[in-house]
Coordinates of C-alpha atoms and ligand atoms in Angstrom, one line a residue:
M1 CA -38.5 2.6 -19.3
T2 CA -38.8 4.8 -16.2
E3 CA -38.7 1.7 -14.1
L4 CA -35.6 0.5 -15.8
L5 CA -33.9 3.9 -15.3
N6 CA -34.9 3.8 -11.7
S7 CA -33.6 0.4 -11.1
T8 CA -30.3 1.3 -12.8
A9 CA -30.0 4.4 -10.7
D10 CA -30.7 2.3 -7.6
A11 CA -28.0 -0.3 -8.5
T12 CA -25.5 2.5 -9.2
T13 CA -26.3 4.1 -5.8
A14 CA -26.0 0.7 -4.0
S15 CA -22.7 0.0 -5.7
R16 CA -21.4 3.4 -4.8
I17 CA -22.5 3.0 -1.1
D18 CA -20.9 -0.4 -1.0
A19 CA -17.7 0.9 -2.5
D20 CA -17.3 3.2 0.5
W21 CA -17.9 0.6 3.2
W22 CA -14.4 1.0 4.5
R23 CA -14.6 4.7 5.3
Q24 CA -16.3 4.3 8.7
A25 CA -15.7 0.6 9.3
T26 CA -14.8 -1.1 12.5
V27 CA -12.1 -3.6 11.5
Y28 CA -11.0 -6.4 13.8
Q29 CA -7.5 -7.8 13.5
I30 CA -7.0 -11.5 13.8
Y31 CA -3.6 -12.9 14.4
P32 CA -4.5 -16.3 13.0
R33 CA -2.1 -18.5 14.9
S34 CA -3.5 -17.1 18.2
F35 CA -7.2 -16.9 17.7
A36 CA -8.8 -20.3 17.7
D37 CA -7.3 -23.8 17.2
A38 CA -9.7 -26.2 15.6
N39 CA -7.5 -29.3 15.2
G40 CA -5.7 -29.3 18.5
D41 CA -2.1 -28.8 17.3
G42 CA -1.7 -25.7 19.5
I43 CA -1.8 -23.3 16.5
G44 CA -4.8 -21.2 15.6
D45 CA -6.1 -22.0 12.1
L46 CA -8.6 -21.0 9.5
P47 CA -11.3 -23.5 10.5
G48 CA -11.0 -22.0 14.0
I49 CA -11.7 -18.6 12.7
A50 CA -14.7 -19.9 10.7
S51 CA -16.0 -21.5 13.8
R52 CA -16.1 -18.2 15.6
A53 CA -18.0 -16.2 12.9
D54 CA -21.0 -16.0 15.3
Y55 CA -18.8 -14.4 17.9
L56 CA -17.5 -11.9 15.5
A57 CA -21.0 -11.0 14.2
R58 CA -22.2 -10.6 17.8
L59 CA -19.3 -8.3 18.6
G60 CA -20.5 -6.0 15.8
I61 CA -17.5 -5.5 13.6
D62 CA -17.7 -4.7 9.9
A63 CA -14.5 -6.4 8.7
V64 CA -11.7 -8.7 9.7
W65 CA -8.1 -8.0 8.9
L66 CA -6.2 -11.2 8.8
S67 CA -2.5 -11.2 9.5
P68 CA -0.5 -13.5 7.2
F69 CA -1.7 -17.0 7.0
Y70 CA 0.6 -18.0 4.1
P71 CA 3.2 -20.8 4.1
S72 CA 6.0 -19.6 6.3
A73 CA 8.8 -20.8 8.5
L74 CA 7.6 -18.2 11.1
A75 CA 10.9 -16.5 11.4
D76 CA 8.8 -13.3 11.9
G77 CA 5.3 -14.6 12.9
G78 CA 4.3 -15.2 9.2
Y79 CA 5.6 -11.9 7.9
D80 CA 8.1 -14.1 6.1
V81 CA 6.0 -15.4 3.3
A82 CA 7.2 -18.5 1.4
D83 CA 4.3 -18.6 -1.1
Y84 CA 1.9 -15.7 -1.6
R85 CA -0.9 -17.7 -3.2
N86 CA -1.4 -20.5 -0.7
V87 CA -2.3 -21.3 2.9
D88 CA 0.2 -22.5 5.6
P89 CA -0.7 -26.2 5.9
R90 CA -0.7 -25.8 9.7
L91 CA -3.5 -23.3 9.3
G92 CA -5.5 -25.1 6.7
T93 CA -6.0 -25.3 2.9
L94 CA -7.3 -23.0 0.2
D95 CA -10.6 -24.8 0.6
D96 CA -10.5 -23.9 4.3
F97 CA -9.8 -20.3 3.3
D98 CA -12.8 -20.2 1.0
A99 CA -15.0 -21.8 3.7
M100 CA -13.8 -19.2 6.2
L101 CA -14.5 -16.3 3.8
E102 CA -17.9 -17.7 3.1
A103 CA -18.7 -18.0 6.9
L104 CA -17.6 -14.3 7.4
H105 CA -19.5 -13.0 4.3
A106 CA -22.6 -14.9 5.4
K107 CA -22.5 -12.8 8.5
G108 CA -22.0 -9.6 6.6
I109 CA -18.3 -9.4 7.6
K110 CA -15.8 -8.3 5.0
L111 CA -12.2 -9.7 4.9
I112 CA -9.0 -7.8 4.5
V113 CA -5.8 -9.9 4.1
D114 CA -2.3 -8.9 4.8
I115 CA 0.1 -8.5 1.9
V116 CA 3.8 -8.4 2.5
P117 CA 5.5 -6.9 -0.5
N118 CA 8.8 -5.5 0.8
H119 CA 10.3 -8.9 1.5
S120 CA 9.6 -12.6 1.1
S121 CA 10.8 -15.5 3.2
D122 CA 14.2 -16.9 2.4
L123 CA 12.4 -20.1 1.7
H124 CA 10.4 -18.5 -1.2
E125 CA 11.3 -20.4 -4.4
W126 CA 12.6 -17.2 -5.9
F127 CA 15.1 -16.6 -3.2
Q128 CA 16.2 -20.2 -3.2
A129 CA 16.7 -19.9 -7.0
A130 CA 18.6 -16.7 -6.4
L131 CA 21.0 -18.5 -4.0
A132 CA 21.5 -21.3 -6.5
A133 CA 22.1 -18.9 -9.4
P134 CA 25.4 -16.9 -10.0
K135 CA 26.1 -13.3 -9.4
G136 CA 24.5 -11.0 -12.0
S137 CA 21.7 -13.6 -12.9
S138 CA 18.1 -12.7 -13.4
E139 CA 17.3 -14.8 -10.4
R140 CA 19.4 -12.5 -8.2
D141 CA 17.9 -9.4 -9.7
R142 CA 14.6 -10.1 -8.0
Y143 CA 16.3 -9.3 -4.7
V144 CA 18.8 -6.8 -3.6
F145 CA 22.3 -8.4 -3.9
R146 CA 25.6 -6.5 -3.7
D147 CA 29.2 -7.4 -3.7
G148 CA 30.8 -7.4 -0.3
L149 CA 33.8 -5.2 0.5
G150 CA 37.3 -6.5 1.2
E151 CA 39.5 -8.6 -1.1
K152 CA 37.1 -11.5 -1.4
G153 CA 33.9 -9.7 -0.5
E154 CA 34.2 -10.9 3.0
L155 CA 32.9 -7.6 4.5
P156 CA 29.3 -6.4 4.3
P157 CA 28.6 -3.8 1.6
A158 CA 27.5 -1.4 4.3
D159 CA 27.2 -1.2 8.1
W160 CA 23.4 -0.9 8.1
K161 CA 21.3 -2.4 11.0
S162 CA 18.1 -4.3 10.5
M163 CA 14.9 -3.2 12.1
F164 CA 15.1 -6.2 14.5
G165 CA 18.7 -5.5 15.5
G166 CA 21.8 -7.0 14.0
P167 CA 23.2 -6.4 10.5
A168 CA 20.9 -5.7 7.5
W169 CA 23.2 -7.5 5.0
T170 CA 23.9 -11.2 5.0
A171 CA 26.6 -13.0 3.0
V172 CA 25.7 -15.9 0.7
G173 CA 29.2 -17.4 0.4
D174 CA 30.4 -16.2 -3.0
G175 CA 31.3 -12.7 -2.2
Q176 CA 27.8 -11.4 -2.5
W177 CA 25.4 -10.2 0.2
Y178 CA 21.7 -9.6 0.3
L179 CA 19.7 -6.8 1.9
H180 CA 17.1 -7.5 4.6
L181 CA 15.7 -4.6 6.4
F182 CA 14.1 -7.1 8.9
A183 CA 15.3 -10.6 9.8
P184 CA 17.9 -12.4 7.6
E185 CA 15.0 -14.8 6.7
Q186 CA 13.3 -11.8 5.1
P187 CA 15.2 -10.8 2.0
D188 CA 14.1 -7.5 0.5
F189 CA 12.6 -7.6 -3.0
N190 CA 14.0 -5.5 -5.8
W191 CA 11.0 -3.5 -7.0
H192 CA 12.8 -2.3 -10.0
N193 CA 12.4 -5.8 -11.3
E194 CA 9.4 -6.2 -13.6
E195 CA 8.8 -9.9 -12.6
V196 CA 8.4 -8.8 -9.0
R197 CA 5.9 -6.1 -10.0
A198 CA 3.9 -8.5 -12.2
D199 CA 3.9 -11.3 -9.6
F200 CA 2.3 -9.0 -6.9
L201 CA -0.4 -8.0 -9.4
K202 CA -1.1 -11.7 -9.9
T203 CA -1.3 -12.2 -6.1
L204 CA -3.7 -9.2 -5.7
R205 CA -5.9 -10.7 -8.4
F206 CA -5.6 -14.2 -6.9
W207 CA -7.1 -13.2 -3.6
S208 CA -9.5 -10.6 -5.1
D209 CA -10.9 -13.3 -7.4
R210 CA -11.5 -15.5 -4.3
G211 CA -13.6 -12.7 -2.9
V212 CA -11.4 -10.9 -0.4
D213 CA -12.5 -7.3 0.1
G214 CA -9.2 -5.6 0.6
F215 CA -5.5 -5.7 1.6
R216 CA -3.4 -4.4 4.5
V217 CA 0.0 -3.5 3.0
D218 CA 3.0 -4.3 5.2
V219 CA 5.8 -1.8 5.3
A220 CA 4.2 0.1 2.4
H221 CA 6.8 2.9 2.5
A222 CA 9.9 0.8 1.8
L223 CA 9.3 -0.9 -1.5
A224 CA 10.9 1.7 -3.8
K225 CA 14.6 1.8 -3.1
D226 CA 17.3 3.6 -4.9
L227 CA 20.7 2.4 -3.8
P228 CA 23.7 4.3 -5.2
E229 CA 26.8 2.4 -6.4
N230 CA 28.7 3.6 -3.3
L231 CA 26.4 2.8 -0.4
P232 CA 26.1 5.5 2.3
S233 CA 27.1 4.5 5.9
L234 CA 24.5 3.9 8.5
A235 CA 25.3 7.3 10.0
E236 CA 24.9 9.0 6.6
L237 CA 21.7 7.1 6.0
D238 CA 20.3 8.2 9.3
A239 CA 21.2 11.8 8.7
M240 CA 19.3 11.9 5.4
D241 CA 16.0 13.7 5.3
R242 CA 13.1 11.4 5.0
A243 CA 10.6 14.2 4.3
T244 CA 11.7 14.9 0.7
G245 CA 10.8 11.6 -0.9
T246 CA 14.4 11.0 -1.9
H247 CA 15.8 8.9 0.9
P248 CA 17.5 5.8 -0.5
L249 CA 15.2 3.4 1.5
W250 CA 12.2 5.0 3.0
D251 CA 9.1 6.7 1.6
R252 CA 10.4 7.5 -1.8
D253 CA 8.0 9.4 -4.0
E254 CA 8.1 6.7 -6.8
V255 CA 6.7 4.1 -4.5
H256 CA 3.3 5.6 -5.5
D257 CA 3.9 4.5 -9.1
I258 CA 3.7 0.9 -7.8
Y259 CA 0.4 1.7 -5.9
A260 CA -1.1 3.4 -9.0
G261 CA -0.7 0.0 -10.7
W262 CA -2.3 -1.8 -7.7
R263 CA -5.2 0.7 -7.8
A264 CA -5.9 -0.2 -11.4
V265 CA -6.2 -3.8 -10.3
F266 CA -8.4 -3.0 -7.3
N267 CA -10.7 -1.0 -9.6
E268 CA -11.2 -4.0 -11.8
Y269 CA -13.6 -5.3 -9.1
D270 CA -17.0 -4.3 -8.0
P271 CA -16.9 -3.0 -5.4
P272 CA -13.3 -2.0 -5.8
R273 CA -10.9 -3.8 -3.5
I274 CA -9.7 -1.5 -0.7
A275 CA -6.2 -1.2 0.8
V276 CA -4.7 0.3 3.9
A277 CA -1.0 1.2 4.1
E278 CA 1.2 0.5 7.0
A279 CA 3.5 3.5 6.4
W280 CA 5.6 5.0 9.2
V281 CA 6.3 8.3 7.6
D282 CA 7.4 11.7 8.8
P283 CA 6.1 14.3 8.7
P284 CA 2.6 12.8 9.0
S285 CA 1.4 14.9 6.1
R286 CA 3.3 12.5 3.8
R287 CA 0.6 9.8 4.7
A288 CA -1.8 11.5 2.3
R289 CA 0.0 10.1 -0.7
Y290 CA -0.6 6.6 0.5
A291 CA -4.2 7.4 1.3
S292 CA -5.0 9.0 -2.0
A293 CA -7.8 7.6 -4.2
E294 CA -5.2 7.0 -7.0
G295 CA -3.1 4.9 -4.6
L296 CA -3.9 2.6 -1.7
G297 CA -6.8 4.7 -0.5
Q298 CA -6.2 4.6 3.2
A299 CA -3.2 4.7 5.6
F300 CA -2.8 3.8 9.2
N301 CA -2.1 6.6 11.6
F302 CA -0.4 5.3 14.7
D303 CA -0.5 8.6 16.6
L304 CA -3.0 7.6 19.3
L305 CA -1.1 4.4 19.8
E306 CA 2.0 6.4 20.6
A307 CA 0.4 8.9 22.9
D308 CA 0.0 9.0 26.6
F309 CA -3.5 9.1 28.1
D310 CA -3.6 12.9 28.0
A311 CA -6.4 15.2 26.9
D312 CA -4.1 17.7 25.0
A313 CA -2.2 15.0 23.2
F314 CA -5.4 13.2 22.1
R315 CA -7.1 16.5 21.0
E316 CA -4.1 17.5 18.9
I317 CA -3.8 14.1 17.2
I318 CA -7.6 13.9 16.5
V319 CA -7.6 17.4 15.0
D320 CA -4.5 16.8 12.9
N321 CA -5.7 13.5 11.5
L322 CA -9.1 14.7 10.6
D323 CA -7.6 17.6 8.8
Q324 CA -5.2 15.3 6.9
A325 CA -8.0 12.9 6.0
A326 CA -10.1 15.8 4.7
A327 CA -7.1 17.0 2.6
S328 CA -6.5 13.5 1.0
G329 CA -10.2 12.7 0.5
S330 CA -9.7 9.5 2.5
S331 CA -11.0 8.7 5.9
T332 CA -8.7 8.5 8.9
T333 CA -7.9 5.3 10.8
W334 CA -7.6 4.9 14.6
V335 CA -5.7 2.2 16.4
F336 CA -4.6 1.6 20.0
S337 CA -3.4 -2.0 19.8
N338 CA -2.0 -4.5 17.2
H339 CA 0.3 -7.5 17.1
D340 CA 3.4 -5.2 17.2
V341 CA 2.8 -3.1 20.4
V342 CA 2.2 -3.6 24.1
R343 CA -1.6 -3.9 24.5
H344 CA -3.2 -0.6 25.5
A345 CA -4.8 -1.9 28.7
T346 CA -1.2 -2.4 29.9
R347 CA 0.4 0.7 28.4
Y348 CA -2.0 2.9 30.2
G349 CA -1.2 1.2 33.5
L350 CA 2.4 2.1 33.1
P351 CA 3.9 5.5 34.0
P352 CA 3.6 8.1 31.1
N353 CA 6.2 7.6 28.4
G354 CA 6.6 11.2 27.3
D355 CA 8.1 11.7 23.9
R356 CA 9.6 8.2 23.5
P357 CA 7.8 6.2 20.8
R358 CA 6.1 3.2 22.3
H359 CA 5.7 0.9 19.4
Y360 CA 8.9 -1.0 20.0
N361 CA 9.5 0.0 23.6
R362 CA 9.0 -2.9 25.8
T363 CA 11.6 -2.2 28.5
W364 CA 9.0 -2.9 31.1
L365 CA 8.8 -6.5 30.0
L366 CA 12.5 -7.0 30.7
S367 CA 11.7 -7.3 34.4
G368 CA 8.9 -9.7 33.7
G369 CA 6.5 -6.9 34.2
T370 CA 7.5 -6.0 37.7
E371 CA 9.6 -2.8 37.1
P372 CA 7.7 -0.6 37.2
Q373 CA 4.6 -2.3 38.5
V374 CA 1.6 -2.1 36.1
D375 CA -1.5 -0.6 37.6
V376 CA -4.0 -3.1 36.1
A377 CA -7.2 -1.4 37.2
A378 CA -6.1 2.1 36.1
G379 CA -4.8 0.7 32.8
L380 CA -8.1 -1.0 32.0
S381 CA -10.3 2.0 32.9
R382 CA -8.2 4.2 30.7
A383 CA -8.2 1.7 27.9
R384 CA -12.0 1.4 28.1
A385 CA -12.4 5.2 28.1
A386 CA -9.9 5.7 25.3
T387 CA -11.6 3.1 23.1
M388 CA -15.0 4.6 23.6
L389 CA -13.6 8.0 22.6
M390 CA -12.0 6.4 19.5
L391 CA -15.3 4.7 18.6
A392 CA -17.1 8.0 18.6
L393 CA -14.7 9.6 16.1
P394 CA -15.2 9.8 12.3
G395 CA -13.0 7.3 10.5
S396 CA -12.4 3.6 10.7
A397 CA -11.4 2.0 13.9
Y398 CA -9.0 -0.9 14.0
L399 CA -9.3 -3.3 16.9
Y400 CA -6.9 -6.1 17.8
Q401 CA -8.2 -9.5 18.9
G402 CA -8.5 -9.7 22.7
E403 CA -8.7 -6.0 23.4
E404 CA -12.5 -6.5 23.6
L405 CA -11.7 -8.7 26.6
G406 CA -9.5 -6.0 28.2
L407 CA -6.6 -8.3 27.9
G408 CA -3.3 -7.0 29.1
E409 CA 0.2 -7.8 27.8
V410 CA 1.6 -11.1 29.0
A411 CA 4.9 -10.4 30.7
E412 CA 5.5 -13.8 32.1
I413 CA 6.7 -15.7 29.0
P414 CA 9.8 -17.8 29.7
D415 CA 12.7 -16.9 27.4
L416 CA 12.7 -20.4 26.0
A417 CA 9.1 -20.1 24.8
R418 CA 9.7 -16.7 23.0
Q419 CA 9.2 -16.6 19.3
D420 CA 9.7 -13.0 18.1
P421 CA 13.0 -12.4 16.3
T422 CA 13.4 -9.1 18.1
F423 CA 14.0 -11.1 21.3
Y424 CA 16.8 -13.1 19.7
R425 CA 18.4 -10.2 17.7
S426 CA 18.5 -7.7 20.5
P427 CA 19.5 -9.7 23.6
G428 CA 18.8 -7.9 26.8
F429 CA 17.2 -4.9 25.1
D430 CA 13.9 -6.0 23.8
V431 CA 11.9 -9.1 24.7
G432 CA 9.8 -8.7 21.6
R433 CA 6.2 -8.8 20.7
D434 CA 5.1 -12.2 22.0
G435 CA 3.3 -10.7 25.0
C436 CA 0.5 -9.4 22.8
R437 CA 0.3 -12.5 20.6
V438 CA -0.6 -15.0 23.3
P439 CA -3.7 -17.1 22.2
I440 CA -6.9 -15.5 23.5
P441 CA -9.0 -17.1 26.2
W442 CA -12.5 -18.3 25.2
S443 CA -13.4 -20.3 28.4
E444 CA -12.6 -19.9 32.1
A445 CA -10.7 -23.2 32.4
G446 CA -9.5 -26.1 30.2
D447 CA -6.3 -26.8 28.5
S448 CA -5.8 -23.6 26.6
F449 CA -8.8 -21.6 28.0
G450 CA -10.9 -22.8 25.1
F451 CA -8.4 -21.7 22.4
G452 CA -8.3 -25.3 21.4
P453 CA -8.1 -28.9 22.7
A454 CA -4.3 -28.7 23.4
D455 CA -1.8 -26.4 25.0
A456 CA -1.4 -23.1 23.1
H457 CA 1.8 -22.4 21.1
L458 CA 2.6 -19.5 23.5
P459 CA 2.0 -20.1 27.2
Q460 CA -1.1 -18.4 28.6
P461 CA -1.1 -17.0 32.2
Q462 CA -3.6 -18.2 34.8
W463 CA -5.2 -14.7 34.9
F464 CA -6.5 -15.3 31.3
G465 CA -9.4 -17.4 32.7
S466 CA -11.2 -14.6 34.4
L467 CA -10.9 -12.4 31.3
S468 CA -12.2 -15.1 29.0
V469 CA -15.2 -14.7 26.7
E470 CA -17.1 -17.2 28.8
A471 CA -16.4 -15.3 32.0
Q472 CA -17.4 -12.0 30.5
S473 CA -20.4 -12.8 28.3
G474 CA -23.0 -12.8 31.1
D475 CA -21.7 -9.8 33.0
P476 CA -23.3 -6.6 31.7
A477 CA -20.4 -4.5 33.1
S478 CA -17.7 -6.5 31.4
T479 CA -15.3 -5.1 28.8
L480 CA -16.7 -7.5 26.2
N481 CA -20.2 -6.2 26.7
L482 CA -19.0 -2.7 26.6
Y483 CA -17.5 -3.3 23.2
R484 CA -20.6 -5.0 22.0
E485 CA -22.9 -2.2 23.1
A486 CA -20.5 0.5 21.8
L487 CA -20.2 -1.2 18.4
A488 CA -24.0 -1.7 18.1
L489 CA -24.6 2.0 18.9
R490 CA -21.8 3.1 16.6
R491 CA -23.4 1.2 13.8
R492 CA -26.5 3.3 14.3
L493 CA -24.9 6.6 14.9
Q494 CA -21.7 6.7 12.8
T495 CA -21.7 9.1 9.8
D496 CA -19.1 10.6 7.5
E497 CA -19.6 13.9 9.0
S498 CA -16.9 15.5 11.2
L499 CA -17.1 16.7 14.8
T500 CA -17.1 19.9 16.8
W501 CA -15.5 20.5 20.2
V502 CA -17.7 21.6 23.0
P503 CA -15.8 23.9 25.4
S504 CA -14.8 22.0 28.5
D505 CA -12.5 21.7 31.5
P506 CA -8.9 21.4 30.1
E507 CA -8.6 17.8 31.3
V508 CA -11.8 16.9 29.5
L509 CA -12.5 16.2 25.8
H510 CA -16.1 16.8 24.8
L511 CA -17.0 16.3 21.1
R512 CA -20.2 16.5 19.3
R513 CA -21.3 14.9 16.0
P514 CA -23.8 16.8 13.8
N515 CA -26.5 14.2 14.6
G516 CA -26.3 15.1 18.3
W517 CA -24.1 12.1 19.3
E518 CA -21.6 13.4 22.0
A519 CA -18.6 11.8 23.7
V520 CA -17.1 13.2 26.8
T521 CA -13.9 11.8 28.3
N522 CA -12.4 12.8 31.6
F523 CA -8.6 12.5 31.4
G524 CA -8.1 14.2 34.8
P525 CA -7.6 12.9 38.3
A526 CA -10.9 14.1 39.7
A527 CA -14.6 13.8 38.8
V528 CA -16.1 16.6 36.7
P529 CA -19.7 17.6 36.3
L530 CA -21.6 15.4 33.8
P531 CA -22.8 17.5 30.9
A532 CA -26.6 17.4 30.2
G533 CA -28.1 14.9 27.8
E534 CA -29.4 11.3 27.6
V535 CA -26.7 8.9 28.7
L536 CA -26.3 6.2 25.9
L537 CA -23.3 4.3 27.3
A538 CA -20.5 4.8 29.8
S539 CA -17.1 3.2 29.9
G540 CA -17.3 2.8 33.7
P541 CA -19.8 3.4 36.5
I542 CA -21.3 6.8 36.7
D543 CA -23.8 7.9 39.3
G544 CA -25.6 10.5 37.2
T545 CA -24.0 13.5 38.9
G546 CA -20.4 13.4 37.8
L547 CA -18.0 11.9 35.3
P548 CA -15.3 10.0 37.2
P549 CA -11.6 10.1 36.2
A550 CA -10.7 7.8 33.2
T551 CA -14.2 7.5 32.0
T552 CA -16.0 8.2 28.7
V553 CA -19.7 8.8 28.4
W554 CA -21.7 8.9 25.2
L555 CA -24.7 11.3 25.3
R556 CA -27.4 12.4 23.1
A557 CA -28.1 16.1 23.5
Ligands
LIG26 C1 5.2 -4.8 10.1 C2 4.4 -5.9 10.8 O1 3.3 -5.4 11.4 C3 5.4 -6.6 11.7 O2 4.8 -7.6 12.5 C4 6.5 -7.2 10.9 O3 7.5 -7.8 11.7 C5 7.2 -6.2 10.0 N1 6.2 -5.3 9.3 C6 8.0 -6.8 8.9 O4 7.2 -7.5 8.0
LIG27 CA1 -4.5 -25.8 14.6

């Protein structure tokens, strides 16, 4: 009996520990079309990912977050989903998905898939049915249709702009228009519709039953909309306060009713499926609602991603986010790069950006990367230092494929080769996000630097060869080996416990974890004395006497 009790207690403890795996995880984002191409059609695929499971295990990550791999016309890089419970035939089959998941799980790597609930593709069977059905039909009720203005509805119902530029309402030819906060190929769902709600629960169960460990929720703050009969103008909409939970489009309080339903589904599984919200909300304190245990459980904070390489800015962000996570009972997230922003090795090689948000700011790319000139060496040193600081923080760290190679943004993509809708919808203002989505280099030479046996779907620059996995694997000082060593150490040293700040020079951040793990980053222009302690790892060369500029060192006191 005692034995039985003990074993039950052990099982309960094990399950509880496992349920918390996400809190301090290192999650590696794969943009599937640009990771590895197994069948040589120039597009990365699921068998390609499975074939790199060893690489991912050796890197030392805990989980993969897979950007959309569903059938899609790629009007927005896969964030226009035509079928939520299938695989894009160009990327593989459901069997390939299962094989990939098995290959990752066999290495102890969890899988988080991207779920896109704000909008579908215009090719989704429901939207096609809505187009074929008349005004007022139940088919149209699954999306946001409105009558146009003017005598025959020939004018849009409102002058709203989409997030990618251009109008947010598109006419369907019978006097009605539909809402798309993003591209016209991405009609917004009507989340007041019960069928929409039920269908997403079905999708969450579909992937959970297949064994996925969690979900990244796209535009999580936009699902609940409340559009009055008389739509406000764009100017009125922009003037409305987003902090009250009552804005017609963004971050409405009742969005959390939806996520409470999702949480009930996640908790049907053991361990419960996890979720992380992509929610751009302001003030940041509103993030806690998404990160609550009754909701999605965790939310991205993009604050570091928007900050300059600056000690004060970093410290303030770290303190704020740790406070917020403590208040919500969640753990915080950290991220410098993803498929939407200029890679951080390049951002940090550009002049400081001040208060302007960076996430959609790619003005530098408009000159093909020549104006201003990027300081590649400085950018890489700062990126390495910043990453090592991030990896020493409590919370989960989200990495983006290729950052472990120190890859920079690719500026030199010919206009004709560009794919991102932002490029086509904001001519002359924004070249879009293709520069961080170029297929990553695995080998020094060859058709697509080892990405696959054919040319890649976005052109790779010549300088990719020297940054390839092959070129870096044997070099102990390479960025790849820095990531490997840092992630291995983090595995051993990371805990749930918070940090304290050790008094330091104003240009230096010096933090200490309760187990004696310390990280010291020099943000200033000159070397500073190296604090005492055993050096575990450094982001750049140190000679033992000083900590050079743009360098982080990990110490054990
Ligand atoms: C956020 C995704 O990260 C981005 O790539 C996409 O374009 C928008 N959501 C719309 O789905
Ligand atoms: Ca392929």
